[in-house]
XYZ file of C-alpha atoms in Angstrom:
488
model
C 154.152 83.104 144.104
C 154.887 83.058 147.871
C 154.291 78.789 148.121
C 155.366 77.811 144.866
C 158.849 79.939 146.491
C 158.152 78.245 150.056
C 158.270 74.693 148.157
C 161.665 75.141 147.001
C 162.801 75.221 151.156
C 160.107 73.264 152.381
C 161.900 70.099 153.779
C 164.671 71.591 154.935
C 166.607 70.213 157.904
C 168.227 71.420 160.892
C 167.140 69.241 163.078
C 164.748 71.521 164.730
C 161.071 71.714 163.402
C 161.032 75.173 164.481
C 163.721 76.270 162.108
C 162.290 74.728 158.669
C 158.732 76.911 159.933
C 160.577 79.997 160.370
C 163.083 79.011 156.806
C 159.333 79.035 155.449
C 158.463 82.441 156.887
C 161.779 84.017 156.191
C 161.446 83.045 152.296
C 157.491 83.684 152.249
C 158.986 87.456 153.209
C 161.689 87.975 151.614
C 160.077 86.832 148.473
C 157.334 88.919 148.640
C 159.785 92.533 149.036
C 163.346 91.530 147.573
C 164.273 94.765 147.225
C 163.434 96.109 150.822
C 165.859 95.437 153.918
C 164.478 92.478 156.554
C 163.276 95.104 158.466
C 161.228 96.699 156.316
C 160.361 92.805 154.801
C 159.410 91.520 158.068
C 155.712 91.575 159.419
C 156.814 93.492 163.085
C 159.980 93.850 165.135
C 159.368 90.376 166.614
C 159.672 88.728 163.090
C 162.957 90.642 162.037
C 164.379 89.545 165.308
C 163.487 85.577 165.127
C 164.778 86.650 160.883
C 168.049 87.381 162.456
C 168.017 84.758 165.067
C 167.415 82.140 162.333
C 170.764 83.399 160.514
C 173.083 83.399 163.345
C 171.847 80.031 164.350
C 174.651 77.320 164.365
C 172.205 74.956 163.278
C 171.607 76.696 160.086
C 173.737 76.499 157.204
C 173.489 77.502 153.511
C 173.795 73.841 152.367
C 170.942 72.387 154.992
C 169.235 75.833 153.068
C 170.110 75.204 149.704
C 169.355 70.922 149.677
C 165.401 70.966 148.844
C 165.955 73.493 146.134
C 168.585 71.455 144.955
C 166.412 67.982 145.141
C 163.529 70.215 143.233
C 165.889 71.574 140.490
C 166.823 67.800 139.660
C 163.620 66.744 139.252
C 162.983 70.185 136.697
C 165.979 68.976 135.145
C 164.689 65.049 134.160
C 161.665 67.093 132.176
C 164.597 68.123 129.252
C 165.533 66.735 126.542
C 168.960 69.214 126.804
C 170.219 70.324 129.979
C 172.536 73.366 130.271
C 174.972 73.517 133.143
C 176.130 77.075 133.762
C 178.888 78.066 136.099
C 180.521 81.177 136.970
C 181.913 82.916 139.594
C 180.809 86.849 141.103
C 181.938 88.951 143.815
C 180.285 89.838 146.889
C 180.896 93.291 147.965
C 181.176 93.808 151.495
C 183.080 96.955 152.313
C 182.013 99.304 154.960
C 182.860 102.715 156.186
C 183.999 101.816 159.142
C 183.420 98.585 160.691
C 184.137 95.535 158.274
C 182.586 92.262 158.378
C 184.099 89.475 160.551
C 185.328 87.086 158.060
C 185.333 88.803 154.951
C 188.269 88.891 152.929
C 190.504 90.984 150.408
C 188.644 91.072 146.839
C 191.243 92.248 144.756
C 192.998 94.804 146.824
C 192.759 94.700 151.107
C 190.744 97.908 150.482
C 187.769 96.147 149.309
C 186.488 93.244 151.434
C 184.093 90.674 150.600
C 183.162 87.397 149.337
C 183.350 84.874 146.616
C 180.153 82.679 145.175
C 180.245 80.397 142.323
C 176.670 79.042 141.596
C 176.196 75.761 139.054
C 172.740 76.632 137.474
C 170.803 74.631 135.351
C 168.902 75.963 132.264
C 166.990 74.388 129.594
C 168.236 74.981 125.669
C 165.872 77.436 125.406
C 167.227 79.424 128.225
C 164.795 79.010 131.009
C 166.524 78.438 134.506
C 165.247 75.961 136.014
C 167.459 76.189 139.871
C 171.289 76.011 141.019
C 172.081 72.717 141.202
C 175.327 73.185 143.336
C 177.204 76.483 145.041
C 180.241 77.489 146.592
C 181.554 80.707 148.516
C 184.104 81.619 149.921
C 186.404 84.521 151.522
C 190.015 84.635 150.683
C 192.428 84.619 153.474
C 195.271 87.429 152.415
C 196.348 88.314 148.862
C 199.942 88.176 148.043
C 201.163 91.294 147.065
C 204.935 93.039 146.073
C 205.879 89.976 144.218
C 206.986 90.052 140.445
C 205.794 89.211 137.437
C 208.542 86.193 137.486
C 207.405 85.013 141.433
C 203.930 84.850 140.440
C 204.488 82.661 137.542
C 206.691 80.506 139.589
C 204.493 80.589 142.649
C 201.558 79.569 139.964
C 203.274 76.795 138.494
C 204.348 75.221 142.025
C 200.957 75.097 143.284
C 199.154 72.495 142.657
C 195.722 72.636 141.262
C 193.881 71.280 144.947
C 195.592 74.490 146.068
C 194.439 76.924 143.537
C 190.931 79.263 143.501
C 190.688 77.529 139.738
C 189.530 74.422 141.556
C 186.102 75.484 141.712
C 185.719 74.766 138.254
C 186.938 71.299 138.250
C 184.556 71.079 141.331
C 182.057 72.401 139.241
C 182.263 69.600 135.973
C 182.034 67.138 139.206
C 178.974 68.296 140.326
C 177.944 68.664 136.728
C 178.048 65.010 136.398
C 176.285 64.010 139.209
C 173.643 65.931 137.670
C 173.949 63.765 134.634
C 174.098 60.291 136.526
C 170.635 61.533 138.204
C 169.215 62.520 134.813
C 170.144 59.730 132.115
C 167.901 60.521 129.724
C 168.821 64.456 129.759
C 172.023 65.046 127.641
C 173.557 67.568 130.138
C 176.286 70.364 128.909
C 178.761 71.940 131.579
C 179.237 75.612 130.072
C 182.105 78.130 131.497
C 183.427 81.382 130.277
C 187.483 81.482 129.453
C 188.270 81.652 133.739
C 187.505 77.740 133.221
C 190.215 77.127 129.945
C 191.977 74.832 132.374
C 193.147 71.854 131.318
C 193.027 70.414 134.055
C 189.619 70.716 133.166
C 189.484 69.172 130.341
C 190.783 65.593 131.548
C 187.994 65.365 134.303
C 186.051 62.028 133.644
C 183.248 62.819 132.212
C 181.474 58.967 131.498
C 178.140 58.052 133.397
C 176.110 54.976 133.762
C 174.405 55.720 131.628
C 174.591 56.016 127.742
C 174.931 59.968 127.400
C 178.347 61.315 129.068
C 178.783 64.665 130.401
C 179.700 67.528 127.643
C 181.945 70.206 127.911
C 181.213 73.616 126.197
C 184.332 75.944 127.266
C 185.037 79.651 126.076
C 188.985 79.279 125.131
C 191.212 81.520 126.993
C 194.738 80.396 125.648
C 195.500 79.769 121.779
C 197.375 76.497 122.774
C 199.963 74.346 121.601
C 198.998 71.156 120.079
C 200.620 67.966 119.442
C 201.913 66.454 116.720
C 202.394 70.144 114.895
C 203.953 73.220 114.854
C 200.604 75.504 114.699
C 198.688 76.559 117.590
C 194.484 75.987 117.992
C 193.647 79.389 116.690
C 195.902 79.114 113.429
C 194.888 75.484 112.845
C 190.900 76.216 113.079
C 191.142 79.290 110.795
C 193.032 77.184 108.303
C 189.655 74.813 108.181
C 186.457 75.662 105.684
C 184.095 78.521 106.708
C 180.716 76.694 107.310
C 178.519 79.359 107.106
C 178.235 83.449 108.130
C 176.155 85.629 109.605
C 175.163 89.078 111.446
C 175.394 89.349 114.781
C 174.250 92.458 116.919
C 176.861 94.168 119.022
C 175.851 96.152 121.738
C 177.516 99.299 122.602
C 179.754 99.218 125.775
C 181.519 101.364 128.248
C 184.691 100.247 130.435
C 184.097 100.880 134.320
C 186.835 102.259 136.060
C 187.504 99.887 138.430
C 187.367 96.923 135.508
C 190.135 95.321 134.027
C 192.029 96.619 131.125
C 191.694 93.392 128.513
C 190.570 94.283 125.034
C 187.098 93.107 126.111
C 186.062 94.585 128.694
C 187.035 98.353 126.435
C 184.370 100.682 125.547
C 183.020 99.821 122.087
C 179.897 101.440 120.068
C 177.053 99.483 119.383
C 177.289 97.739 115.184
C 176.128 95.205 113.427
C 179.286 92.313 113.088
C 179.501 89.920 110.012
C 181.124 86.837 111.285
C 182.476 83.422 110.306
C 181.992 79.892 111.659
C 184.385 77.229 111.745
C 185.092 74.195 113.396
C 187.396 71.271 113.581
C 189.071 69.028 115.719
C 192.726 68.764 117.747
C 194.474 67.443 119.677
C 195.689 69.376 122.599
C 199.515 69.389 123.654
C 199.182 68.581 127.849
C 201.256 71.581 129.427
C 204.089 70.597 132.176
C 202.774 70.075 135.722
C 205.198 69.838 138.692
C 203.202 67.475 140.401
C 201.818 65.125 137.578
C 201.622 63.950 134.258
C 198.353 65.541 131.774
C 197.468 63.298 129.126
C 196.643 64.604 125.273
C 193.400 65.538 125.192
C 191.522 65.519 121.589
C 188.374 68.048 121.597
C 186.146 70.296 118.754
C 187.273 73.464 118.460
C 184.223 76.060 116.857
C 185.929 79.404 116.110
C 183.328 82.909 115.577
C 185.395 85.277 114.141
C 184.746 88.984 112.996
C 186.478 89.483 109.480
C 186.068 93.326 108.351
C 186.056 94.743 112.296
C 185.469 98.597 112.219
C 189.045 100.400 112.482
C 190.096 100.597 115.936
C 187.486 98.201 116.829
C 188.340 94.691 118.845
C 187.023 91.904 116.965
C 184.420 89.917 117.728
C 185.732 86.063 118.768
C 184.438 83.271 120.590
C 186.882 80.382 120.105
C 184.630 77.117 122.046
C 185.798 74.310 123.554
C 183.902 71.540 123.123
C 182.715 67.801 123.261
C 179.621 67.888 121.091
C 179.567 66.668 117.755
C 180.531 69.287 115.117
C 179.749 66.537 111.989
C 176.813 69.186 110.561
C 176.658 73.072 110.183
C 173.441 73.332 112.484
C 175.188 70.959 115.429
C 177.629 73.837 114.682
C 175.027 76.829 115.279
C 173.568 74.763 117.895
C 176.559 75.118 120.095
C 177.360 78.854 119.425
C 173.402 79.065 120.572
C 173.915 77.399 123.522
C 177.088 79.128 124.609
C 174.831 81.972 124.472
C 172.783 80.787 127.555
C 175.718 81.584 129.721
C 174.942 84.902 129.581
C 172.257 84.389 131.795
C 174.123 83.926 134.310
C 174.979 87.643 134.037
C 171.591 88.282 134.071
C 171.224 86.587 137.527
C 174.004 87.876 139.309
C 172.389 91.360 138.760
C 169.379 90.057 140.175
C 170.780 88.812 143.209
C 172.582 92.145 143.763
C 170.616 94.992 142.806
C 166.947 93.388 142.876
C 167.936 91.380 146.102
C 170.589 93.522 147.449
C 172.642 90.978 149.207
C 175.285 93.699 148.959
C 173.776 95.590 150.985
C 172.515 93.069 154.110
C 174.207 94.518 157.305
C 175.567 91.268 159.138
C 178.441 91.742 161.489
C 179.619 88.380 160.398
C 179.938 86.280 157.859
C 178.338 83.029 158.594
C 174.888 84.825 158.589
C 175.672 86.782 155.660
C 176.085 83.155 153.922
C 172.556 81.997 155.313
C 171.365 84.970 153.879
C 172.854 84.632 150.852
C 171.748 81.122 150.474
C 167.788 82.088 151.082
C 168.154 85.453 148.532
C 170.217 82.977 145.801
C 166.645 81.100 145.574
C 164.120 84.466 145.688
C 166.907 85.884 142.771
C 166.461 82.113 140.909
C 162.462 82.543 141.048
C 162.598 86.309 139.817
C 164.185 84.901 136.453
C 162.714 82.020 136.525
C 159.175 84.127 136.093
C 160.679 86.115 133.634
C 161.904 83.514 131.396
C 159.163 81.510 131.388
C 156.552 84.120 130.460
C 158.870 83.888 127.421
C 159.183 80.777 126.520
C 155.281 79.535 127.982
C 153.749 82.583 127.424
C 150.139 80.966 127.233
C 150.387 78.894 130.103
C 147.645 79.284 132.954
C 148.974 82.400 135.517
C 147.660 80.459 138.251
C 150.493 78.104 137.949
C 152.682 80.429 139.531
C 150.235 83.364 140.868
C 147.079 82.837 143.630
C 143.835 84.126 142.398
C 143.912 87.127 144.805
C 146.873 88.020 143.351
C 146.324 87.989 139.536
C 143.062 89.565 140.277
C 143.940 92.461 142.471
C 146.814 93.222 139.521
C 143.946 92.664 136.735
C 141.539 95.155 138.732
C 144.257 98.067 139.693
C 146.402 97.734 135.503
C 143.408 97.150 133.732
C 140.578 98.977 135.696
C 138.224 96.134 134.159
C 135.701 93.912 135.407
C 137.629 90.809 136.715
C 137.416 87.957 133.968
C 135.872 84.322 134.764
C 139.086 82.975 133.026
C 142.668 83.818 134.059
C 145.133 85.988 131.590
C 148.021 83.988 130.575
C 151.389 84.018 132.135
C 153.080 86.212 129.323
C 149.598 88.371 130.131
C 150.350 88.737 134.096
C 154.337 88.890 133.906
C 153.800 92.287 131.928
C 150.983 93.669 134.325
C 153.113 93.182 137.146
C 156.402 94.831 135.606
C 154.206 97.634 134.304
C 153.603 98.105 138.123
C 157.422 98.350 138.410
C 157.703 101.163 135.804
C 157.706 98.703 132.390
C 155.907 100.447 129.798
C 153.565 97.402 127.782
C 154.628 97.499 124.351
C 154.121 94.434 121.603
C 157.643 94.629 120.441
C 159.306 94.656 123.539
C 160.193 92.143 126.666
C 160.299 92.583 130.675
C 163.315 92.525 132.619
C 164.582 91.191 135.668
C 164.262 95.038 137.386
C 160.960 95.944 136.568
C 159.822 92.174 137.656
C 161.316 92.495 141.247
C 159.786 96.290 141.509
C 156.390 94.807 139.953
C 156.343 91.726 142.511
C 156.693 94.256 145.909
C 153.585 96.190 144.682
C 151.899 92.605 143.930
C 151.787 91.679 147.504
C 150.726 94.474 148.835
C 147.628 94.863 146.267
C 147.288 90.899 147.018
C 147.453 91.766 150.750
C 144.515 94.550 150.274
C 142.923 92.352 148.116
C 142.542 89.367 150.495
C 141.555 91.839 153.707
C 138.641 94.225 151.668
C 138.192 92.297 148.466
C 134.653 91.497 147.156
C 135.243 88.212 148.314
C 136.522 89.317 152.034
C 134.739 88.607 154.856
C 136.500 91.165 156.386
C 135.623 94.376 154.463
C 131.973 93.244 155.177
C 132.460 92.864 158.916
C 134.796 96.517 158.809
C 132.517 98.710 156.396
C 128.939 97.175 157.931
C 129.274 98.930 161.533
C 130.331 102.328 159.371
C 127.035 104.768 158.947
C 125.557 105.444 155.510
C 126.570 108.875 154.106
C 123.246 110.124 151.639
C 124.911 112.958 149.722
């Protein structure tokens, strides 16, 4: 586990030898205990010290951090047939009781201070992440406040897009297809949530090299005009043949307090939804820009729509975006299914702050809080990476991913057994080491991301144990062979 995470820095340049060695030591560490502070991670005080040297270091930056395990993601990436491009954006949480972080800026309110960071991960159809391809964070400067409804709306539509937060999503399809030029025979799909209905957005390029062009696969935020009619998207795709329907499961939900009031983020109980699928194409009406002229823009429009909601129950609806064909019901179904990959970038996000904690890393500034981030963004990756792929490879080889000290000392401690010749499967050693991490080992149920990081901090300590008084130590020989014989 600990080199196949040290491979994803390993190359890394600052133009000091001695900073890639300690980059390797910092992510052996942290790898091994993501939950623990560097303190507690690090093997001695002199380790957490050169740990925090290595952060405040003006040599080291998250994108000399972040380049090998971009170069290794693109070469995961060339392996697929279908390559999903997932980006969204989360906050970083920085408040303190007293002293606040130099550099971090207002969230929402100048109460809470933080930071931004908007990953571009890659995932295969099946939903396996294979690595961030590109990231970007950043702290906001002030937020304008006491204006009205009216000055906003002006202030928004006199800004020009270069200006804007939203840019990190056209930034994003950029990025996207570079991804595609480096993978021509991988038909790559950009995916966003309804933050990226820009359209803007829309009339990026999107044409490669090669044959395959970048797609689009965007979560509709506005119901649109559209040219050359008086209807708007939603009415126009609901007017179009249902292809086919289905049940979907709705989970149960409960608003926070501090969340936004829109319809979907309300508490809702958990039902089963019957929903519709349609799809068609438009032709988008380009809104009014200040500073330029939008051209018409004709995209596939697939609408999931709950018909009988529950009274007093929001409907389920996903109206997508799209540039993928729509000519068959199942390229239909196969788009809906691959807009359901985003959500795994949900998934990772949670990782990264309550397996990780990055939350909760006590930097007095923000530059090392960055490098930080940038060395926890790839532990968080790995962590889901594991648990996907149990999933989707469950009978692949667990020495692929885990040393043979480590797979045995798990085997020996969950299964109190003789240790096998052969290894147990990945699926077999993903649910050992959550079960260490409280997951109880059922046949109808799956690991998560919580138990996994839990499960991996009691790995390397049975690993370490395992390598110092193992039956195969030299060690325990040399330490129990001086100690006298007790004849009871």
């Amino acid at each position: 586990m600990s080199e196949s995470l040290a491979s994803e820095v390993r190359g890394a340049e600052f133009g000091d030898v001695r900073l890639t060695n300690r980059l390797l030591k910092i992510a052996d560490r942290l790898g091994c205990w993501p939950n623990m502070s560097i303190p507690a991670a690090a093997d001695g005080r002199a380790e957490m010290e050169a740990a925090y040297r290595f952060f405040d270091n003006p040599k080291v930056t998250p994108e000399a951090i972040f380049k090998p395990h971009r170069q290794a993601t693109i070469e995961r990436t060339r392996e697929c047939d279908e390559l999903l491009l997932v980006q969204d954006t989360t906050e970083i949480d920085l408040t303190r009781p007293s002293q606040q972080v130099s550099g971090a800026g207002p969230l929402e309110c100048e109460s809470r201070r933080g930071a931004f960071y908007h990953p571009l991960m890659a995932f295969t159809s099946g939903g396996v992440p294979l690595g961030t391809v590109w990231s970007k964070s950043w702290a906001r400067e002030k937020i304008c406040s006491g204006r009205t409804a009216a000055e906003k709306m002006r202030h928004k539509r006199n800004t020009p897009i270069e200006e804007k937060e939203s840019m990190r999503w056209l930034e994003g399809v950029r990025e996207a297809r570079k991804v595609a030029e480096a993978c021509p025979r991988t038909r790559c799909v950009c995916i966003a949530d309804s933050e990226a209905d820009i359209y803007e957005l829309f009339a990026e390029p999107r044409s490669t090299t090669a044959q395959e062009e970048l797609h689009l696969l965007i979560r509709a935020c506005h119901d649109r005009s559209l040219s050359s009619t008086t209807t708007r998207l939603l009415e126009t795709v609901r007017a179009s043949d249902c292809l086919y329907r289905c049940s979907v499961d709705v989970s149960s939900r409960k608003q926070k307090t501090n969340a936004k009031t829109a319809a979907r983020r309300a508490t809702r109980d958990a039902r089963i939804a019957e929903v519709e699928l349609r799809a068609c194409s438009v032709t988008l009406q380009p809104p009014p820009r200040f500073d330029r002229k939008l051209p018409g823009i004709t995209i596939h429009v697939v609408l999931v729509e709950e018909t009988n909601s529950p009274p007093g129950e929001v409907p389920v609806q996903w109206c997508l975006l799209t540039t993928l064909p729509i000519d068959t019901a199942e390229q239909v179904k196969h788009i809906v299914e691959n807009y359901c990959i985003r959500w795994q970038i949900e998934i990772y996000f949670r990782t990264l702050k309550s397996g990780c904690r990055i939350e909760e890393r006590y930097f007095q500034r923000m530059g090392r809080l960055l490098n930080c981030l940038a060395v926890y963004s790839i532990v968080a990756w790995k962590i889901l990476y594991l648990c996907r792929l149990s999933r989707d490879c469950p009978d692949l080889d667990c020495e692929v991913v885990f040393s043979p000290s480590e797979w045995q000392a798990v085997y020996a401690t969950v299964q109190k057994k003789p240790i096998p010749k052969k290894p147990p499967t990945l699926n077999e050693m993903v649910r050992m080491v959550t079960s260490l991490g409280g997951y109880v080992i059922r046949a109808k149920t799956r690991p998560g991301t919580q138990t996994l990081w839990f499960g991996l901090q009691r790995l390397h300590d049975l690993s370490t144990a395992w390598d110092s008084f193992g039956p195969e130590s030299d060690r325990s020989s040399k330490i129990f062979s001086g100690l006298p014989c007790v004849v009871r």
